[in-house]
Short mmCIF file of C-alpha atoms in Angstrom, two decimals:
data_model
loop_
_atom_site.label_atom_id
_atom_site.label_comp_id
_atom_site.label_asym_id
_atom_site.label_seq_id
_atom_site.Cartn_x
_atom_site.Cartn_y
_atom_site.Cartn_z
CA MET W 8 -26.01 -38.55 -48.38
CA THR W 9 -24.97 -35.26 -49.91
CA LEU W 10 -21.29 -34.54 -50.43
CA VAL W 11 -21.33 -31.57 -48.09
CA PRO W 12 -23.80 -32.15 -45.27
CA LEU W 13 -23.68 -28.55 -44.22
CA GLY W 14 -26.37 -25.94 -44.53
CA PRO W 15 -25.63 -22.24 -45.03
CA ASN W 16 -26.19 -21.60 -41.31
CA GLN W 17 -23.56 -24.12 -40.34
CA ILE W 18 -21.08 -22.72 -42.84
CA ALA W 19 -21.74 -19.23 -41.51
CA PHE W 20 -21.18 -20.55 -37.99
CA LEU W 21 -17.79 -22.00 -38.97
CA LEU W 22 -16.74 -18.78 -40.68
CA HIS W 23 -17.82 -16.85 -37.61
CA GLY W 24 -15.53 -19.11 -35.57
CA ALA W 25 -12.74 -18.52 -38.07
CA VAL W 26 -13.12 -14.75 -37.61
CA TRP W 27 -12.68 -15.19 -33.85
CA THR W 28 -9.59 -17.30 -34.47
CA VAL W 29 -8.17 -14.39 -36.46
CA VAL W 30 -9.14 -11.91 -33.74
CA LEU W 31 -7.61 -14.05 -31.01
CA SER W 32 -4.44 -14.51 -33.09
CA LEU W 33 -4.13 -10.76 -33.55
CA ILE W 34 -4.64 -10.11 -29.83
CA ALA W 35 -2.06 -12.78 -28.95
CA CYS W 36 0.50 -11.55 -31.49
CA LEU W 37 0.11 -7.82 -30.87
CA GLY W 38 -0.25 -8.04 -27.09
CA GLY W 39 2.38 -10.77 -26.82
CA GLY W 40 4.64 -8.83 -29.17
CA ALA W 41 4.42 -5.65 -27.11
CA LEU W 42 5.04 -7.52 -23.87
CA GLY W 43 7.70 -9.64 -25.58
CA MET W 44 9.59 -6.51 -26.59
CA VAL W 45 9.70 -5.47 -22.94
CA VAL W 46 10.88 -8.96 -21.97
CA ALA W 47 13.61 -8.91 -24.65
CA LEU W 48 14.87 -5.49 -23.54
CA CYS W 49 14.88 -6.67 -19.93
CA ARG W 50 16.92 -9.72 -20.95
CA VAL W 51 19.69 -7.43 -22.27
CA ALA W 52 19.33 -4.75 -19.59
CA PRO W 53 22.45 -3.48 -17.85
CA LEU W 54 21.09 -4.42 -14.41
CA ARG W 55 21.68 -8.03 -13.49
CA ALA W 56 18.51 -8.20 -11.36
CA VAL W 57 16.36 -7.12 -14.32
CA ARG W 58 18.00 -9.69 -16.58
CA ALA W 59 17.49 -12.42 -13.97
CA ALA W 60 13.82 -11.51 -13.44
CA ALA W 61 13.17 -11.67 -17.18
CA ALA W 62 14.94 -15.03 -17.38
CA VAL W 63 12.79 -16.43 -14.56
CA TYR W 64 9.63 -15.17 -16.28
CA ILE W 65 10.66 -16.83 -19.54
CA GLN W 66 11.54 -20.11 -17.83
CA ALA W 67 8.30 -20.16 -15.86
CA VAL W 68 6.07 -19.43 -18.86
CA GLN W 69 7.90 -21.68 -21.30
CA GLY W 70 7.75 -24.51 -18.77
CA THR W 71 3.97 -24.45 -18.37
CA PRO W 72 1.40 -25.34 -21.03
CA PRO W 73 -0.76 -22.41 -22.20
CA LEU W 74 -3.70 -24.81 -21.81
CA VAL W 75 -3.08 -24.98 -18.05
CA ALA W 76 -2.75 -21.19 -17.90
CA MET W 77 -6.19 -20.91 -19.51
CA PHE W 78 -7.67 -23.36 -17.01
CA LEU W 79 -6.09 -21.40 -14.21
CA LEU W 80 -7.52 -18.09 -15.39
CA TYR W 81 -10.94 -19.35 -16.48
CA PHE W 82 -11.71 -21.98 -13.81
CA GLY W 83 -9.26 -21.00 -11.07
CA LEU W 84 -9.90 -17.28 -10.67
CA PRO W 85 -13.71 -17.57 -10.15
CA GLY W 86 -12.85 -19.65 -7.09
CA LEU W 87 -11.17 -16.55 -5.75
CA GLY W 88 -14.24 -14.49 -6.57
CA LEU W 89 -12.98 -13.14 -9.87
CA ASN W 90 -15.03 -14.03 -12.93
CA VAL W 91 -13.07 -13.97 -16.13
CA PRO W 92 -14.86 -14.16 -19.50
CA SER W 93 -13.50 -16.85 -21.81
CA LEU W 94 -12.14 -14.38 -24.40
CA LEU W 95 -10.20 -12.55 -21.68
CA ALA W 96 -8.86 -15.76 -20.15
CA ALA W 97 -7.76 -17.09 -23.53
CA SER W 98 -6.25 -13.74 -24.56
CA LEU W 99 -4.26 -13.30 -21.35
CA ALA W 100 -2.93 -16.87 -21.41
CA LEU W 101 -1.84 -16.52 -25.03
CA ILE W 102 -0.32 -13.05 -24.56
CA VAL W 103 1.79 -14.28 -21.67
CA ASN W 104 2.84 -17.37 -23.60
CA VAL W 105 3.71 -15.44 -26.77
CA SER W 106 5.60 -12.76 -24.84
CA ALA W 107 7.94 -15.33 -23.28
CA PHE W 108 8.75 -16.99 -26.58
CA LEU W 109 9.08 -13.80 -28.61
CA GLY W 110 11.08 -12.21 -25.80
CA GLU W 111 13.62 -15.00 -25.97
CA ILE W 112 13.66 -15.06 -29.79
CA TRP W 113 14.21 -11.29 -29.91
CA ARG W 114 16.89 -11.36 -27.23
CA GLY W 115 18.81 -13.72 -29.51
CA CYS W 116 18.30 -11.34 -32.44
CA ILE W 117 19.51 -8.33 -30.45
CA GLU W 118 22.57 -10.22 -29.27
CA SER W 119 23.37 -11.47 -32.74
CA VAL W 120 24.06 -7.93 -33.92
CA PRO W 121 27.87 -8.03 -33.98
CA ARG W 122 29.59 -6.76 -30.83
CA PRO W 123 31.69 -4.18 -32.74
CA GLN W 124 28.48 -2.41 -33.75
CA TRP W 125 27.79 -1.72 -30.06
CA GLU W 126 31.35 -0.62 -29.60
CA ALA W 127 31.33 1.73 -32.60
CA ALA W 128 28.08 3.31 -31.38
CA GLU W 129 29.48 3.65 -27.88
CA CYS W 130 32.64 5.33 -29.19
CA LEU W 131 30.50 7.90 -31.00
CA ALA W 132 29.19 8.95 -27.56
CA LEU W 133 25.65 7.67 -28.24
CA SER W 134 23.71 7.00 -25.04
CA ARG W 135 22.60 3.46 -24.27
CA THR W 136 19.07 4.22 -25.46
CA GLN W 137 20.35 5.83 -28.64
CA ARG W 138 22.64 2.87 -29.31
CA MET W 139 19.70 0.51 -28.90
CA LEU W 140 17.16 2.51 -30.93
CA ARG W 141 19.35 3.87 -33.71
CA VAL W 142 21.97 1.18 -34.21
CA ILE W 143 21.11 -2.19 -32.70
CA LEU W 144 17.32 -2.60 -33.01
CA PRO W 145 17.13 -1.63 -36.72
CA GLN W 146 19.65 -4.38 -37.44
CA ALA W 147 18.03 -6.84 -35.01
CA VAL W 148 14.64 -6.37 -36.70
CA ARG W 149 16.06 -7.67 -39.98
CA ILE W 150 17.31 -10.76 -38.22
CA ALA W 151 14.06 -11.16 -36.27
CA ILE W 152 11.60 -11.18 -39.18
CA PRO W 153 11.84 -14.84 -40.24
CA PRO W 154 11.66 -16.42 -36.74
CA THR W 155 8.91 -13.98 -35.72
CA VAL W 156 6.74 -14.75 -38.73
CA GLY W 157 7.42 -18.45 -38.23
CA PHE W 158 6.35 -18.25 -34.61
CA SER W 159 3.13 -16.39 -35.42
CA VAL W 160 2.03 -19.44 -37.46
CA GLN W 161 2.44 -21.34 -34.21
CA VAL W 162 0.29 -18.75 -32.43
CA ILE W 163 -2.59 -19.11 -34.90
CA LYS W 164 -2.69 -22.85 -34.27
CA ASN W 165 -2.40 -22.38 -30.51
CA THR W 166 -5.57 -20.26 -30.45
CA SER W 167 -7.46 -23.55 -30.83
CA LEU W 168 -6.64 -24.14 -27.15
CA ALA W 169 -9.23 -21.48 -26.32
CA SER W 170 -11.93 -24.01 -27.21
CA VAL W 171 -11.35 -25.72 -23.86
CA VAL W 172 -12.60 -22.68 -21.93
CA GLY W 173 -15.69 -22.54 -24.06
CA PHE W 174 -14.59 -19.80 -26.39
CA VAL W 175 -16.10 -20.40 -29.80
CA GLU W 176 -13.26 -20.02 -32.23
CA LEU W 177 -12.75 -22.19 -35.29
CA ALA W 178 -11.94 -25.49 -33.55
CA ARG W 179 -14.83 -25.14 -31.09
CA ALA W 180 -17.18 -24.11 -33.90
CA GLY W 181 -16.17 -27.29 -35.71
CA GLN W 182 -16.97 -29.41 -32.64
CA ILE W 183 -20.37 -27.77 -32.28
CA VAL W 184 -21.28 -28.23 -35.94
CA ASN W 185 -20.09 -31.81 -35.80
CA ASN W 186 -22.32 -32.50 -32.83
CA SER W 187 -25.34 -31.75 -35.00
CA VAL W 188 -24.32 -33.36 -38.31
CA PHE W 189 -21.91 -36.02 -37.00
CA GLN W 190 -19.54 -36.11 -39.91
CA PRO W 191 -16.27 -35.80 -37.93
CA PHE W 192 -13.90 -36.75 -40.71
CA LEU W 193 -15.38 -34.27 -43.13
CA ILE W 194 -15.85 -31.47 -40.60
CA TYR W 195 -12.37 -31.69 -39.13
CA LEU W 196 -10.85 -31.95 -42.58
CA LEU W 197 -12.65 -28.74 -43.42
CA ILE W 198 -11.45 -27.10 -40.20
CA ALA W 199 -7.87 -28.19 -40.95
CA ALA W 200 -8.18 -26.66 -44.42
CA ILE W 201 -9.36 -23.34 -42.99
CA TYR W 202 -6.46 -23.26 -40.52
CA PHE W 203 -4.12 -24.05 -43.37
CA ALA W 204 -5.57 -21.20 -45.41
CA MET W 205 -4.76 -18.83 -42.54
CA CYS W 206 -1.27 -20.15 -41.86
CA PHE W 207 -0.07 -20.73 -45.38
CA PRO W 208 0.26 -17.07 -46.36
CA LEU W 209 2.48 -16.54 -43.31
CA SER W 210 4.61 -19.59 -44.05
CA TRP W 211 4.96 -18.33 -47.58
CA LEU W 212 5.86 -14.84 -46.38
CA ASN W 213 8.42 -16.43 -44.07
CA ARG W 214 10.11 -18.24 -46.95
CA VAL W 215 10.18 -15.05 -49.03
CA LEU W 216 11.70 -13.07 -46.17
CA GLU W 217 14.23 -15.77 -45.37
CA ARG W 218 15.39 -15.74 -48.96
CA ARG W 219 16.13 -12.05 -48.64
CA THR W 220 17.75 -11.67 -45.24
CA GLY W 221 19.55 -8.40 -44.93
CA GLY W 222 16.89 -6.26 -46.51
CA TRP W 223 19.09 -3.16 -46.70
CA ARG W 224 20.96 -4.88 -49.50
CA ARG W 225 19.32 -2.93 -52.27
CA ARG W 226 21.55 -4.45 -54.92
CA PRO W 227 24.57 -6.73 -54.92
CA ALA W 228 27.65 -5.09 -53.47
CA ALA W 229 29.00 -2.84 -56.18
CA LEU W 230 32.70 -2.72 -55.59
CA THR W 231 33.36 0.55 -57.28
CA ALA W 232 36.93 1.18 -58.28
CA ALA W 233 39.05 2.99 -55.77
CA ILE W 234 38.77 6.65 -56.49
CA PRO W 235 41.63 9.06 -55.90
CA VAL W 236 41.49 11.02 -52.70
CA VAL W 237 40.52 14.62 -53.23
CA SER W 238 43.13 16.81 -51.63
CA ALA W 239 41.83 18.90 -48.80
CA MET T 77 52.41 22.40 -29.89
CA SER T 78 51.80 22.97 -26.22
CA ASP T 79 53.93 21.32 -23.56
CA THR T 80 51.18 19.78 -21.47
CA PRO T 81 50.35 16.40 -22.98
CA ILE T 82 46.80 15.86 -24.24
CA ILE T 83 47.16 12.11 -23.69
CA GLU T 84 49.22 10.67 -20.89
CA LEU T 85 49.64 7.08 -19.77
CA ARG T 86 51.51 6.50 -16.54
CA ASP T 87 52.60 3.03 -15.45
CA VAL T 88 49.51 1.39 -16.92
CA GLN T 89 48.88 -2.22 -15.94
CA LYS T 90 46.30 -4.44 -17.60
CA SER T 91 45.70 -8.19 -17.52
CA PHE T 92 43.23 -10.42 -19.28
CA GLY T 93 42.83 -13.18 -16.72
CA THR T 94 46.34 -14.38 -15.96
CA LEU T 95 47.78 -12.84 -19.12
CA LYS T 96 49.51 -9.54 -18.46
CA VAL T 97 49.05 -7.46 -21.63
CA LEU T 98 50.23 -4.06 -20.36
CA ASP T 99 53.05 -4.07 -17.86
CA GLY T 100 53.89 -0.55 -16.79
CA VAL T 101 53.22 1.36 -19.99
CA SER T 102 53.96 5.10 -19.93
CA PHE T 103 54.01 7.62 -22.75
CA ALA T 104 52.62 11.07 -23.45
CA VAL T 105 51.32 12.72 -26.60
CA ALA T 106 51.30 16.48 -26.99
CA ARG T 107 48.60 18.43 -28.80
CA GLY T 108 49.03 18.14 -32.56
CA GLN T 109 51.46 15.26 -32.27
CA VAL T 110 51.21 11.97 -34.12
CA ALA T 111 52.18 8.99 -32.02
CA VAL T 112 52.59 5.60 -33.66
CA LEU T 113 52.57 2.39 -31.63
CA ILE T 114 54.54 -0.39 -33.25
CA GLY T 115 55.44 -3.88 -32.20
CA ARG T 116 54.60 -7.50 -32.91
CA SER T 117 51.12 -8.90 -32.66
CA GLY T 118 50.38 -9.50 -29.00
CA SER T 119 52.79 -6.81 -27.79
CA GLY T 120 49.88 -4.90 -26.23
CA LYS T 121 49.71 -1.93 -28.61
CA SER T 122 46.04 -2.34 -29.58
CA THR T 123 45.08 -2.84 -25.95
CA ALA T 124 46.98 0.34 -25.02
CA LEU T 125 45.06 2.22 -27.71
CA ARG T 126 41.71 0.82 -26.56
CA CYS T 127 42.49 1.82 -22.98
CA ILE T 128 42.83 5.45 -24.12
CA ASP T 129 39.15 5.39 -25.19
CA ARG T 130 38.21 3.40 -22.07
CA LEU T 131 37.09 0.43 -24.18
CA GLU T 132 39.24 -1.53 -21.76
CA ARG T 133 39.55 -0.70 -18.08
CA ILE T 134 43.02 -0.65 -16.64
CA ASP T 135 44.04 -2.48 -13.47
CA ALA T 136 46.55 0.08 -12.22
CA GLY T 137 48.30 3.24 -13.29
CA GLU T 138 46.81 6.40 -14.66
CA ILE T 139 45.53 7.61 -18.01
CA THR T 140 44.57 11.21 -18.69
CA VAL T 141 42.95 12.13 -22.00
CA CYS T 142 41.90 15.71 -22.83
CA GLY T 143 41.67 16.43 -19.11
CA HIS T 144 39.54 13.35 -18.37
CA ARG T 145 41.07 11.15 -15.69
CA LEU T 146 40.05 7.69 -16.83
CA ALA T 147 40.43 6.07 -13.41
CA ASP T 148 38.04 8.62 -11.89
CA PRO T 149 34.85 6.79 -10.82
CA LYS T 150 32.89 9.90 -11.79
CA LEU T 151 34.33 9.87 -15.31
CA GLU T 152 31.80 11.16 -17.85
CA LEU T 153 32.26 8.42 -20.44
CA ARG T 154 30.18 10.18 -23.09
CA ALA T 155 32.15 13.40 -22.65
CA LEU T 156 35.38 11.43 -23.13
CA ARG T 157 33.97 9.82 -26.28
CA GLN T 158 33.04 13.23 -27.68
CA ASP T 159 36.66 14.31 -27.35
CA VAL T 160 38.13 11.09 -28.70
CA GLY T 161 37.39 9.55 -32.10
CA ILE T 162 38.38 5.96 -32.85
CA VAL T 163 38.59 4.04 -36.10
CA PHE T 164 38.77 0.25 -36.11
CA GLN T 165 40.36 -2.32 -38.35
CA SER T 166 36.94 -3.69 -39.34
CA TYR T 167 35.41 -0.23 -40.11
CA ASN T 168 32.22 -1.02 -38.13
CA LEU T 169 30.03 1.25 -40.21
CA PHE T 170 26.31 0.86 -39.51
CA PRO T 171 25.09 -1.33 -42.40
CA HIS T 172 21.46 -0.17 -42.24
CA LEU T 173 22.39 3.49 -42.76
CA THR T 174 23.76 5.30 -45.79
CA VAL T 175 27.22 6.80 -45.62
CA GLU T 176 25.72 10.21 -44.94
CA GLN T 177 23.42 8.85 -42.21
CA ASN T 178 26.41 7.09 -40.64
CA VAL T 179 28.18 10.44 -40.52
CA THR T 180 25.26 12.59 -39.31
CA LEU T 181 23.90 10.14 -36.70
CA ALA T 182 26.16 11.05 -33.78
CA PRO T 183 26.29 14.84 -34.32
CA MET T 184 22.46 14.94 -34.49
CA ALA T 185 21.80 12.48 -31.66
CA VAL T 186 24.58 13.46 -29.28
CA LYS T 187 25.30 17.11 -29.99
CA ARG T 188 21.76 18.01 -31.11
CA VAL T 189 23.12 19.58 -34.28
CA PRO T 190 20.22 20.53 -36.61
CA ARG T 191 19.86 18.26 -39.65
CA ALA T 192 20.88 20.87 -42.23
CA GLU T 193 24.03 21.71 -40.34
CA ALA T 194 24.86 18.04 -39.76
CA ARG T 195 24.49 17.37 -43.48
CA ALA T 196 26.75 20.30 -44.33
CA THR T 197 29.37 18.91 -41.93
CA ALA T 198 28.92 15.48 -43.51
CA ARG T 199 29.54 16.92 -46.98
CA ASP T 200 32.63 18.62 -45.67
CA VAL T 201 34.18 15.59 -43.94
CA LEU T 202 33.22 13.25 -46.79
CA ALA T 203 34.98 15.60 -49.21
CA ARG T 204 38.03 15.53 -46.98
CA VAL T 205 38.23 11.75 -47.27
CA GLY T 206 37.38 11.78 -50.99
CA LEU T 207 33.89 10.32 -50.69
CA ALA T 208 31.78 13.35 -51.62
CA ASP T 209 29.98 11.28 -54.27
CA LYS T 210 29.22 8.32 -51.96
CA ALA T 211 26.95 10.05 -49.44
CA ALA T 212 23.88 8.11 -50.58
CA ALA T 213 25.60 4.72 -50.82
CA TYR T 214 25.21 1.94 -48.27
CA PRO T 215 28.42 0.67 -46.66
CA GLU T 216 28.34 -2.67 -48.42
CA GLN T 217 28.27 -0.93 -51.79
CA LEU T 218 31.71 0.48 -51.03
CA SER T 219 35.17 -1.05 -51.28
CA GLY T 220 37.07 -1.70 -48.07
CA GLY T 221 39.16 1.42 -48.54
CA GLN T 222 36.06 3.53 -49.09
CA GLN T 223 34.37 2.02 -46.04
CA GLN T 224 37.41 2.80 -43.93
CA ARG T 225 37.50 6.39 -45.21
CA ALA T 226 33.77 6.69 -44.44
CA ALA T 227 34.49 5.47 -40.91
CA ILE T 228 37.16 8.15 -40.57
CA ALA T 229 34.66 10.76 -41.80
CA ARG T 230 32.12 9.50 -39.26
CA SER T 231 34.59 10.11 -36.45
CA LEU T 232 35.70 13.48 -37.84
CA ALA T 233 32.12 14.73 -37.93
CA MET T 234 32.12 14.73 -34.13
CA GLN T 235 35.08 17.12 -34.25
CA PRO T 236 37.16 15.15 -31.77
CA LYS T 237 40.28 16.59 -30.19
CA VAL T 238 42.10 13.28 -30.54
CA MET T 239 41.82 10.50 -33.11
CA LEU T 240 42.81 6.88 -32.48
CA PHE T 241 43.43 4.43 -35.32
CA ASP T 242 43.59 0.72 -34.55
CA GLU T 243 45.30 -1.07 -37.46
CA VAL T 244 42.98 0.65 -39.87
CA THR T 245 44.65 -0.69 -43.01
CA SER T 246 45.27 -4.27 -41.90
CA ALA T 247 42.25 -5.59 -43.77
CA LEU T 248 43.06 -3.75 -47.00
CA ASP T 249 45.17 -4.58 -50.06
CA PRO T 250 48.12 -2.28 -50.88
CA GLU T 251 46.18 -0.04 -53.26
CA LEU T 252 43.31 0.55 -50.82
CA THR T 253 45.80 0.92 -47.99
CA ALA T 254 47.49 3.73 -49.89
CA GLU T 255 44.25 5.72 -50.25
CA VAL T 256 43.51 5.40 -46.53
CA LEU T 257 47.07 6.35 -45.59
CA ARG T 258 46.83 9.49 -47.77
CA VAL T 259 43.77 10.53 -45.75
CA LEU T 260 45.65 9.92 -42.50
CA GLU T 261 48.58 12.00 -43.70
CA GLN T 262 46.30 14.89 -44.64
CA LEU T 263 44.68 14.63 -41.25
CA ALA T 264 48.05 14.73 -39.50
CA ALA T 265 49.06 17.72 -41.61
CA SER T 266 45.90 19.54 -40.53
CA GLY T 267 47.17 19.41 -36.94
CA MET T 268 45.02 16.61 -35.53
CA THR T 269 46.42 14.82 -32.48
CA MET T 270 46.60 11.18 -33.47
CA VAL T 271 47.58 7.84 -32.00
CA LEU T 272 47.95 5.01 -34.46
CA VAL T 273 48.64 1.32 -34.25
CA THR T 274 50.02 0.15 -37.56
CA HIS T 275 52.19 -2.43 -39.27
CA GLU T 276 52.97 -0.08 -42.16
CA MET T 277 56.54 0.76 -41.20
CA GLY T 278 57.28 3.10 -44.09
CA PHE T 279 54.16 5.07 -43.23
CA ALA T 280 55.00 5.06 -39.52
CA ARG T 281 58.43 6.47 -40.27
CA ARG T 282 56.96 9.25 -42.44
CA ILE T 283 54.11 10.33 -40.20
CA ALA T 284 55.29 9.75 -36.62
CA ASP T 285 56.40 12.55 -34.34
CA LEU T 286 56.67 9.92 -31.65
CA LEU T 287 57.31 6.23 -32.19
CA VAL T 288 56.49 3.90 -29.33
CA PHE T 289 57.91 0.41 -29.71
CA MET T 290 56.16 -2.13 -27.52
CA HIS T 291 57.25 -5.63 -26.70
CA GLY T 292 55.74 -8.02 -24.16
CA GLY T 293 53.41 -5.39 -22.74
CA LYS T 294 56.22 -2.91 -22.11
CA VAL T 295 57.46 0.15 -23.94
CA ARG T 296 60.98 -0.87 -24.95
CA GLU T 297 61.93 2.18 -27.00
CA MET T 298 60.36 5.52 -27.62
CA GLY T 299 61.37 8.61 -29.56
CA PRO T 300 61.28 10.29 -32.95
CA ALA T 301 61.09 8.16 -36.12
CA GLY T 302 64.89 8.13 -36.17
CA ILE T 303 64.97 5.40 -33.50
CA LEU T 304 64.21 2.90 -36.26
CA SER T 305 67.59 3.63 -37.87
CA ASP T 306 69.45 3.14 -34.63
CA PRO T 307 67.71 0.60 -32.43
CA GLN T 308 69.03 0.41 -28.89
CA THR T 309 67.38 -2.86 -27.91
CA ILE T 310 67.74 -6.25 -29.48
CA GLU T 311 63.94 -6.52 -29.72
CA LEU T 312 63.58 -3.39 -31.85
CA ARG T 313 66.57 -4.41 -33.96
CA GLN T 314 64.94 -7.79 -34.64
CA PHE T 315 61.57 -6.16 -35.28
CA VAL T 316 63.02 -3.64 -37.74
CA SER T 317 65.08 -6.19 -39.64
CA HIS T 318 62.12 -8.53 -39.82
CA GLU T 319 59.85 -5.76 -41.09
CA LEU T 320 62.46 -4.74 -43.68
CA ALA T 321 62.80 -8.33 -44.89
CA HIS T 322 59.01 -8.56 -45.03
CA ALA T 323 58.72 -5.30 -47.00
CA GLY T 324 61.39 -6.52 -49.42
CA GLN T 325 59.37 -9.58 -50.43
#
């Protein structure tokens, strides 16, 4: 028995699966992020009905497994005469899932910008949109970076769910290769290592960013001595 | 000084839940006048000030500010806020923007002032508050007194007709307080209509054209700074003697 029972074709197959994991992660994060931004803004909208609708959406999505959503899209829709390719089914299910979680995370970030900042912006006659874009969101983004990066690690791992609808990403590629060489311990250890190699940089980035929250702090607060007021 | 008041409160009532914070407050401020609201904590003076900028809605009565009737359902809030500047105890500068960006944001976004002109205005107002050399600094690189002066400059850049100051020196030590008070005195001397809430009694006496003493949500005494030397109510007498004892420590 050789140490690595894999031929170059099988390794290429795994790497091919890993590429699709990356692609699916990007689709889920970018699509889910865009939709999540809409959800977050709806959660803090002035209209109660909009806020309530967003809350219902978040509750509904967070309360159902993304796995079931994939089944629904991939196996359920053809029953209604709509054929959905596995990549599309997996992408949609993940986008919806990510948007609900990011929407709720970002709502918290927006609301954690201190209330007086809203008030100060309001008293300068800025419109609601201007207050949001120029004052609140730039500060909320700083707060949002660590939890957002942390959650995207979660998303990468969740892409493995797509294997159940026959989409060949890394986990499914591992299953297929294992079916021919039957070395499950070794194969799945290898798969785990590849996932780790994808997630670790993000976890590391997260730690770096968390260490420097409040990125506009260029240097420590320099309390310069009180200078005399120039007479007008 | 014209005779028609630029700010007028008439029988203003305001409650937070069951707590009545303003109970029939009336006073008027003429153009160019400096009105100072004094009284103990909880007497309603900050709430009265916030009502003038419609940060709090009143339950009854009438407030007119620069011709805006605040009870009017069709009130243009943003037009009111362009006429009224307000400075808070906690400065509330935008931490992600430099001092200059804090000052130019509203003129550029609200009044569509071109960047070059907005920056020129910023230089001008920052010089007036003695911060000409801090335009590129971020708020947290400034002392409390400097942050408060930057907040005043930010309001001034909108060229308001009225300026409100809500205990703007309460978070500052005596030295920093003095530099902020000097700015306020210059501003008053330039003819700005101002309403201040302050605990600095010496300053109130110097700067006020109109002193409004509030107690328990009511205006108990009102008049020129001289009313402090000859209080008519027991509440103002107690307040003045307490403040004097406090200042003597």
